[in-house]
PDB file of C-alpha atoms in Angstrom:
ATOM      1  CA  UNK A   1      23.485  27.571 -22.918  1.00  0.00           C
ATOM      2  CA  UNK A   2      23.201  25.178 -20.148  1.00  0.00           C
ATOM      3  CA  UNK A   3      19.901  25.332 -17.990  1.00  0.00           C
ATOM      4  CA  UNK A   4      20.301  25.211 -14.278  1.00  0.00           C
ATOM      5  CA  UNK A   5      18.925  22.271 -12.429  1.00  0.00           C
ATOM      6  CA  UNK A   6      17.014  22.165  -9.184  1.00  0.00           C
ATOM      7  CA  UNK A   7      18.553  20.023  -6.466  1.00  0.00           C
ATOM      8  CA  UNK A   8      16.450  17.146  -5.350  1.00  0.00           C
ATOM      9  CA  UNK A   9      15.532  16.988  -1.678  1.00  0.00           C
ATOM     10  CA  UNK A  10      18.103  14.330  -1.028  1.00  0.00           C
ATOM     11  CA  UNK A  11      20.851  16.425  -2.601  1.00  0.00           C
ATOM     12  CA  UNK A  12      19.869  19.646  -0.588  1.00  0.00           C
ATOM     13  CA  UNK A  13      20.031  17.650   2.665  1.00  0.00           C
ATOM     14  CA  UNK A  14      23.557  16.396   1.843  1.00  0.00           C
ATOM     15  CA  UNK A  15      24.777  19.906   0.997  1.00  0.00           C
ATOM     16  CA  UNK A  16      23.195  21.416   4.238  1.00  0.00           C
ATOM     17  CA  UNK A  17      25.059  18.671   6.195  1.00  0.00           C
ATOM     18  CA  UNK A  18      28.428  19.185   4.350  1.00  0.00           C
ATOM     19  CA  UNK A  19      28.575  22.918   4.919  1.00  0.00           C
ATOM     20  CA  UNK A  20      29.946  23.105   8.490  1.00  0.00           C
ATOM     21  CA  UNK A  21      32.873  20.780   7.437  1.00  0.00           C
ATOM     22  CA  UNK A  22      33.691  22.958   4.488  1.00  0.00           C
ATOM     23  CA  UNK A  23      33.743  25.983   6.736  1.00  0.00           C
ATOM     24  CA  UNK A  24      36.074  24.239   9.045  1.00  0.00           C
ATOM     25  CA  UNK A  25      38.466  23.074   6.385  1.00  0.00           C
ATOM     26  CA  UNK A  26      38.507  26.493   4.928  1.00  0.00           C
ATOM     27  CA  UNK A  27      39.720  27.951   8.141  1.00  0.00           C
ATOM     28  CA  UNK A  28      42.666  25.514   8.305  1.00  0.00           C
ATOM     29  CA  UNK A  29      43.982  26.510   4.814  1.00  0.00           C
ATOM     30  CA  UNK A  30      46.977  29.015   5.215  1.00  0.00           C
ATOM     31  CA  UNK A  31      46.338  32.084   3.027  1.00  0.00           C
ATOM     32  CA  UNK A  32      49.119  34.384   1.949  1.00  0.00           C
ATOM     33  CA  UNK A  33      49.083  37.737   3.264  1.00  0.00           C
ATOM     34  CA  UNK A  34      48.218  40.687   1.202  1.00  0.00           C
ATOM     35  CA  UNK A  35      51.024  42.015  -0.755  1.00  0.00           C
ATOM     36  CA  UNK A  36      52.949  44.903   0.745  1.00  0.00           C
ATOM     37  CA  UNK A  37      54.897  45.614  -2.443  1.00  0.00           C
ATOM     38  CA  UNK A  38      57.498  44.046  -4.194  1.00  0.00           C
ATOM     39  CA  UNK A  39      60.247  42.504  -2.033  1.00  0.00           C
ATOM     40  CA  UNK A  40      58.384  43.455   1.193  1.00  0.00           C
ATOM     41  CA  UNK A  41      58.417  41.197   4.314  1.00  0.00           C
ATOM     42  CA  UNK A  42      56.024  40.744   7.264  1.00  0.00           C
ATOM     43  CA  UNK A  43      56.572  43.278   9.848  1.00  0.00           C
ATOM     44  CA  UNK A  44      57.672  40.454  12.383  1.00  0.00           C
ATOM     45  CA  UNK A  45      60.522  39.613  10.174  1.00  0.00           C
ATOM     46  CA  UNK A  46      61.907  43.117   9.679  1.00  0.00           C
ATOM     47  CA  UNK A  47      64.982  44.312  11.263  1.00  0.00           C
ATOM     48  CA  UNK A  48      64.596  47.107  13.719  1.00  0.00           C
ATOM     49  CA  UNK A  49      65.554  50.519  12.762  1.00  0.00           C
ATOM     50  CA  UNK A  50      68.988  51.726  13.859  1.00  0.00           C
ATOM     51  CA  UNK A  51      68.799  54.275  16.783  1.00  0.00           C
ATOM     52  CA  UNK A  52      69.475  57.942  15.679  1.00  0.00           C
ATOM     53  CA  UNK A  53      72.872  59.169  16.522  1.00  0.00           C
ATOM     54  CA  UNK A  54      73.279  60.765  20.060  1.00  0.00           C
ATOM     55  CA  UNK A  55      73.989  64.417  20.467  1.00  0.00           C
ATOM     56  CA  UNK A  56      77.552  63.654  21.011  1.00  0.00           C
ATOM     57  CA  UNK A  57      77.910  61.653  17.894  1.00  0.00           C
ATOM     58  CA  UNK A  58      76.355  64.474  15.791  1.00  0.00           C
ATOM     59  CA  UNK A  59      78.651  67.105  17.385  1.00  0.00           C
ATOM     60  CA  UNK A  60      81.641  64.843  16.554  1.00  0.00           C
ATOM     61  CA  UNK A  61      80.618  64.063  12.929  1.00  0.00           C
ATOM     62  CA  UNK A  62      80.007  68.000  12.475  1.00  0.00           C
ATOM     63  CA  UNK A  63      83.763  68.480  13.759  1.00  0.00           C
ATOM     64  CA  UNK A  64      84.893  65.860  11.574  1.00  0.00           C
ATOM     65  CA  UNK A  65      83.161  67.181   8.380  1.00  0.00           C
ATOM     66  CA  UNK A  66      84.662  70.552   9.362  1.00  0.00           C
ATOM     67  CA  UNK A  67      88.108  68.931   9.010  1.00  0.00           C
ATOM     68  CA  UNK A  68      87.305  68.281   5.434  1.00  0.00           C
ATOM     69  CA  UNK A  69      87.236  64.518   5.795  1.00  0.00           C
ATOM     70  CA  UNK A  70      85.171  62.344   3.632  1.00  0.00           C
ATOM     71  CA  UNK A  71      83.316  59.651   5.661  1.00  0.00           C
ATOM     72  CA  UNK A  72      80.330  57.449   6.006  1.00  0.00           C
ATOM     73  CA  UNK A  73      78.869  56.648   9.553  1.00  0.00           C
ATOM     74  CA  UNK A  74      79.025  52.784  10.388  1.00  0.00           C
ATOM     75  CA  UNK A  75      76.153  50.976  12.127  1.00  0.00           C
ATOM     76  CA  UNK A  76      77.102  50.139  15.865  1.00  0.00           C
ATOM     77  CA  UNK A  77      78.035  46.507  16.519  1.00  0.00           C
ATOM     78  CA  UNK A  78      78.747  44.339  19.468  1.00  0.00           C
ATOM     79  CA  UNK A  79      81.065  41.497  19.063  1.00  0.00           C
ATOM     80  CA  UNK A  80      81.146  40.179  22.496  1.00  0.00           C
ATOM     81  CA  UNK A  81      84.093  39.751  24.995  1.00  0.00           C
ATOM     82  CA  UNK A  82      84.568  43.476  25.269  1.00  0.00           C
ATOM     83  CA  UNK A  83      84.939  44.143  21.535  1.00  0.00           C
ATOM     84  CA  UNK A  84      82.661  46.559  19.743  1.00  0.00           C
ATOM     85  CA  UNK A  85      82.449  49.230  16.981  1.00  0.00           C
ATOM     86  CA  UNK A  86      80.216  51.990  18.546  1.00  0.00           C
ATOM     87  CA  UNK A  87      79.875  55.519  17.280  1.00  0.00           C
ATOM     88  CA  UNK A  88      82.272  54.573  14.287  1.00  0.00           C
ATOM     89  CA  UNK A  89      82.948  55.987  10.791  1.00  0.00           C
ATOM     90  CA  UNK A  90      84.506  54.783   7.658  1.00  0.00           C
ATOM     91  CA  UNK A  91      87.107  57.234   6.460  1.00  0.00           C
ATOM     92  CA  UNK A  92      87.214  57.569   2.597  1.00  0.00           C
ATOM     93  CA  UNK A  93      89.636  60.233   2.181  1.00  0.00           C
ATOM     94  CA  UNK A  94      91.124  63.350   4.023  1.00  0.00           C
ATOM     95  CA  UNK A  95      91.616  66.773   2.551  1.00  0.00           C
ATOM     96  CA  UNK A  96      94.462  68.756   3.162  1.00  0.00           C
ATOM     97  CA  UNK A  97      95.169  72.439   2.427  1.00  0.00           C
ATOM     98  CA  UNK A  98      95.333  71.797  -1.398  1.00  0.00           C
ATOM     99  CA  UNK A  99      95.026  68.275  -1.961  1.00  0.00           C
ATOM    100  CA  UNK A 100      93.280  64.925  -1.129  1.00  0.00           C
ATOM    101  CA  UNK A 101      95.082  62.226   0.952  1.00  0.00           C
ATOM    102  CA  UNK A 102      93.997  58.594   0.915  1.00  0.00           C
ATOM    103  CA  UNK A 103      94.235  56.344   3.916  1.00  0.00           C
ATOM    104  CA  UNK A 104      94.847  52.590   3.316  1.00  0.00           C
ATOM    105  CA  UNK A 105      93.767  49.355   5.190  1.00  0.00           C
ATOM    106  CA  UNK A 106      91.486  51.528   7.742  1.00  0.00           C
ATOM    107  CA  UNK A 107      88.414  49.927   8.949  1.00  0.00           C
ATOM    108  CA  UNK A 108      85.725  51.473  11.233  1.00  0.00           C
ATOM    109  CA  UNK A 109      87.177  53.871  13.704  1.00  0.00           C
ATOM    110  CA  UNK A 110      85.524  55.864  16.175  1.00  0.00           C
ATOM    111  CA  UNK A 111      84.634  59.468  15.430  1.00  0.00           C
ATOM    112  CA  UNK A 112      86.320  60.740  18.417  1.00  0.00           C
ATOM    113  CA  UNK A 113      89.696  59.266  16.932  1.00  0.00           C
ATOM    114  CA  UNK A 114      89.004  60.018  13.203  1.00  0.00           C
ATOM    115  CA  UNK A 115      88.525  63.755  14.135  1.00  0.00           C
ATOM    116  CA  UNK A 116      92.085  64.313  15.526  1.00  0.00           C
ATOM    117  CA  UNK A 117      93.432  61.930  12.907  1.00  0.00           C
ATOM    118  CA  UNK A 118      91.963  64.225  10.094  1.00  0.00           C
ATOM    119  CA  UNK A 119      93.621  67.222  11.814  1.00  0.00           C
ATOM    120  CA  UNK A 120      96.795  65.612  12.321  1.00  0.00           C
ATOM    121  CA  UNK A 121      96.960  64.618   8.618  1.00  0.00           C
ATOM    122  CA  UNK A 122      96.327  68.142   7.529  1.00  0.00           C
ATOM    123  CA  UNK A 123      98.243  70.271   9.821  1.00  0.00           C
ATOM    124  CA  UNK A 124     100.876  67.850  11.272  1.00  0.00           C
ATOM    125  CA  UNK A 125     101.743  65.396   8.463  1.00  0.00           C
ATOM    126  CA  UNK A 126     101.032  67.240   5.169  1.00  0.00           C
ATOM    127  CA  UNK A 127     102.640  70.525   6.339  1.00  0.00           C
ATOM    128  CA  UNK A 128     105.614  68.668   7.812  1.00  0.00           C
ATOM    129  CA  UNK A 129     106.089  66.665   4.427  1.00  0.00           C
ATOM    130  CA  UNK A 130     106.066  70.023   2.486  1.00  0.00           C
ATOM    131  CA  UNK A 131     108.548  71.943   4.886  1.00  0.00           C
ATOM    132  CA  UNK A 132     110.965  69.049   5.592  1.00  0.00           C
ATOM    133  CA  UNK A 133     110.874  66.913   2.579  1.00  0.00           C
ATOM    134  CA  UNK A 134     109.776  69.192  -0.119  1.00  0.00           C
ATOM    135  CA  UNK A 135     106.704  67.269  -1.230  1.00  0.00           C
ATOM    136  CA  UNK A 136     103.001  67.130  -0.242  1.00  0.00           C
ATOM    137  CA  UNK A 137     101.305  64.037   1.374  1.00  0.00           C
ATOM    138  CA  UNK A 138      99.648  61.700  -0.995  1.00  0.00           C
ATOM    139  CA  UNK A 139      98.739  58.669   1.304  1.00  0.00           C
ATOM    140  CA  UNK A 140      99.023  57.399   4.915  1.00  0.00           C
ATOM    141  CA  UNK A 141      99.496  53.746   5.308  1.00  0.00           C
ATOM    142  CA  UNK A 142      98.093  51.919   8.313  1.00  0.00           C
ATOM    143  CA  UNK A 143      97.726  48.485   9.845  1.00  0.00           C
ATOM    144  CA  UNK A 144      94.013  49.183  10.587  1.00  0.00           C
ATOM    145  CA  UNK A 145      92.010  50.354  13.378  1.00  0.00           C
ATOM    146  CA  UNK A 146      89.609  47.688  14.788  1.00  0.00           C
ATOM    147  CA  UNK A 147      90.793  44.383  16.048  1.00  0.00           C
ATOM    148  CA  UNK A 148      89.364  42.281  18.890  1.00  0.00           C
ATOM    149  CA  UNK A 149      92.741  41.956  21.073  1.00  0.00           C
ATOM    150  CA  UNK A 150      94.444  42.729  24.241  1.00  0.00           C
ATOM    151  CA  UNK A 151      97.307  44.945  24.842  1.00  0.00           C
ATOM    152  CA  UNK A 152     100.464  42.850  24.160  1.00  0.00           C
ATOM    153  CA  UNK A 153     101.580  40.896  27.087  1.00  0.00           C
ATOM    154  CA  UNK A 154      98.411  41.770  29.141  1.00  0.00           C
ATOM    155  CA  UNK A 155      94.835  40.837  29.838  1.00  0.00           C
ATOM    156  CA  UNK A 156      93.597  44.273  29.248  1.00  0.00           C
ATOM    157  CA  UNK A 157      91.710  45.104  25.911  1.00  0.00           C
ATOM    158  CA  UNK A 158      93.466  47.187  23.550  1.00  0.00           C
ATOM    159  CA  UNK A 159      91.959  50.397  22.094  1.00  0.00           C
ATOM    160  CA  UNK A 160      91.693  48.445  18.886  1.00  0.00           C
ATOM    161  CA  UNK A 161      88.954  46.387  20.524  1.00  0.00           C
ATOM    162  CA  UNK A 162      86.662  49.305  20.342  1.00  0.00           C
ATOM    163  CA  UNK A 163      87.903  50.869  17.060  1.00  0.00           C
ATOM    164  CA  UNK A 164      89.411  53.680  19.274  1.00  0.00           C
ATOM    165  CA  UNK A 165      92.917  53.477  17.720  1.00  0.00           C
ATOM    166  CA  UNK A 166      94.851  53.704  14.438  1.00  0.00           C
ATOM    167  CA  UNK A 167      98.182  52.076  13.747  1.00  0.00           C
ATOM    168  CA  UNK A 168     100.216  54.224  11.085  1.00  0.00           C
ATOM    169  CA  UNK A 169     102.941  52.402   9.440  1.00  0.00           C
ATOM    170  CA  UNK A 170     104.108  54.781   6.667  1.00  0.00           C
ATOM    171  CA  UNK A 171     103.441  57.916   4.375  1.00  0.00           C
ATOM    172  CA  UNK A 172     103.629  58.184   0.674  1.00  0.00           C
ATOM    173  CA  UNK A 173     104.463  61.465  -0.916  1.00  0.00           C
ATOM    174  CA  UNK A 174     103.424  63.353  -4.059  1.00  0.00           C
ATOM    175  CA  UNK A 175     106.917  62.816  -5.558  1.00  0.00           C
ATOM    176  CA  UNK A 176     106.825  58.946  -5.110  1.00  0.00           C
ATOM    177  CA  UNK A 177     108.906  58.637  -1.958  1.00  0.00           C
ATOM    178  CA  UNK A 178     107.645  56.145   0.740  1.00  0.00           C
ATOM    179  CA  UNK A 179     108.587  56.921   4.350  1.00  0.00           C
ATOM    180  CA  UNK A 180     108.246  54.027   6.590  1.00  0.00           C
ATOM    181  CA  UNK A 181     108.249  54.000  10.425  1.00  0.00           C
ATOM    182  CA  UNK A 182     110.061  50.650  10.371  1.00  0.00           C
ATOM    183  CA  UNK A 183     112.625  51.469   7.782  1.00  0.00           C
ATOM    184  CA  UNK A 184     113.198  55.247   8.307  1.00  0.00           C
ATOM    185  CA  UNK A 185     112.765  55.991  12.109  1.00  0.00           C
ATOM    186  CA  UNK A 186     116.460  55.046  12.506  1.00  0.00           C
ATOM    187  CA  UNK A 187     117.979  54.282   9.265  1.00  0.00           C
ATOM    188  CA  UNK A 188     116.434  57.112   7.180  1.00  0.00           C
ATOM    189  CA  UNK A 189     118.052  60.067   5.882  1.00  0.00           C
ATOM    190  CA  UNK A 190     118.501  62.957   8.383  1.00  0.00           C
ATOM    191  CA  UNK A 191     115.390  64.642   6.885  1.00  0.00           C
ATOM    192  CA  UNK A 192     113.285  61.588   6.885  1.00  0.00           C
ATOM    193  CA  UNK A 193     114.064  60.890  10.504  1.00  0.00           C
ATOM    194  CA  UNK A 194     113.408  64.348  11.385  1.00  0.00           C
ATOM    195  CA  UNK A 195     110.022  64.335   9.564  1.00  0.00           C
ATOM    196  CA  UNK A 196     109.051  61.101  11.616  1.00  0.00           C
ATOM    197  CA  UNK A 197     109.857  62.551  14.814  1.00  0.00           C
ATOM    198  CA  UNK A 198     107.934  65.714  13.930  1.00  0.00           C
ATOM    199  CA  UNK A 199     104.820  64.028  12.952  1.00  0.00           C
ATOM    200  CA  UNK A 200     105.144  61.791  16.041  1.00  0.00           C
ATOM    201  CA  UNK A 201     105.384  64.822  18.325  1.00  0.00           C
ATOM    202  CA  UNK A 202     102.394  66.396  16.423  1.00  0.00           C
ATOM    203  CA  UNK A 203     100.251  63.299  17.285  1.00  0.00           C
ATOM    204  CA  UNK A 204     101.139  63.584  20.926  1.00  0.00           C
ATOM    205  CA  UNK A 205      99.379  66.935  20.942  1.00  0.00           C
ATOM    206  CA  UNK A 206      96.143  65.512  19.490  1.00  0.00           C
ATOM    207  CA  UNK A 207      95.932  62.084  20.906  1.00  0.00           C
ATOM    208  CA  UNK A 208      95.570  60.854  24.539  1.00  0.00           C
ATOM    209  CA  UNK A 209      98.027  57.906  23.809  1.00  0.00           C
ATOM    210  CA  UNK A 210     100.763  58.090  21.229  1.00  0.00           C
ATOM    211  CA  UNK A 211     103.256  55.235  20.925  1.00  0.00           C
ATOM    212  CA  UNK A 212     106.118  54.785  18.676  1.00  0.00           C
ATOM    213  CA  UNK A 213     109.465  52.724  18.045  1.00  0.00           C
ATOM    214  CA  UNK A 214     110.964  54.244  21.226  1.00  0.00           C
ATOM    215  CA  UNK A 215     108.169  52.751  23.303  1.00  0.00           C
ATOM    216  CA  UNK A 216     108.765  49.086  22.859  1.00  0.00           C
ATOM    217  CA  UNK A 217     109.472  46.340  20.244  1.00  0.00           C
ATOM    218  CA  UNK A 218     105.988  45.926  19.455  1.00  0.00           C
ATOM    219  CA  UNK A 219     105.729  49.469  18.236  1.00  0.00           C
ATOM    220  CA  UNK A 220     108.893  49.454  16.126  1.00  0.00           C
ATOM    221  CA  UNK A 221     107.069  49.368  12.787  1.00  0.00           C
ATOM    222  CA  UNK A 222     104.110  51.853  13.666  1.00  0.00           C
ATOM    223  CA  UNK A 223     102.704  54.835  15.520  1.00  0.00           C
ATOM    224  CA  UNK A 224      99.828  53.853  17.797  1.00  0.00           C
ATOM    225  CA  UNK A 225      97.274  56.718  17.869  1.00  0.00           C
ATOM    226  CA  UNK A 226      94.460  56.629  20.301  1.00  0.00           C
ATOM    227  CA  UNK A 227      91.957  59.246  21.573  1.00  0.00           C
ATOM    228  CA  UNK A 228      91.384  57.873  25.176  1.00  0.00           C
ATOM    229  CA  UNK A 229      91.656  60.848  27.190  1.00  0.00           C
ATOM    230  CA  UNK A 230      95.065  59.868  28.685  1.00  0.00           C
ATOM    231  CA  UNK A 231      98.292  61.807  28.298  1.00  0.00           C
ATOM    232  CA  UNK A 232     100.920  59.369  27.444  1.00  0.00           C
ATOM    233  CA  UNK A 233     103.524  60.120  24.592  1.00  0.00           C
ATOM    234  CA  UNK A 234     106.290  57.736  23.915  1.00  0.00           C
TER     235      UNK A 234
END
């Protein structure tokens, strides 16, 4: 065992002189914060919590759920230049009377557009497919929802710039048939042409703006469905 040694008077004086310097240097050393748990970050770097949905959003999502839609709320985002995705959802599937319908190529869409879209798929499209074409609806094909762009030929933002519109290009039936707006609006069989006009008219009853091939060349291959509070069906 080592014996402790008393400091000499000279060594004691040097130690006393050095103590203030040691204290200053010790205060300059960065010390890591006490751990808050694995993977935690200082609060200053944490992302702010997303605000809770508004009353209107909660009511809309309740109505969408009542339509038997499978969906997930999407975090609000601003993209600038009048483009945003606010109060939107991601639709995974739509349930009709006796089956589940998928929707292709669909990004975030406002709840206020998704709700009439779910009702249209169930009561307008699926039932028309069974009554006119003898087969239930399997899938709705779209060109998407959100796109930061103007109305064609204008300086006005499209409903797509706020994810408030869906472009529907075609329908796939359970028997394997595919009915497209581009191919069958004018050139399909009598039953296919009738089906497309029935579902177009049905959309006019549920959406503020419904545009199709008879509107202009830009819509010859899809139905534009937008819940904008207007009353425009072409």
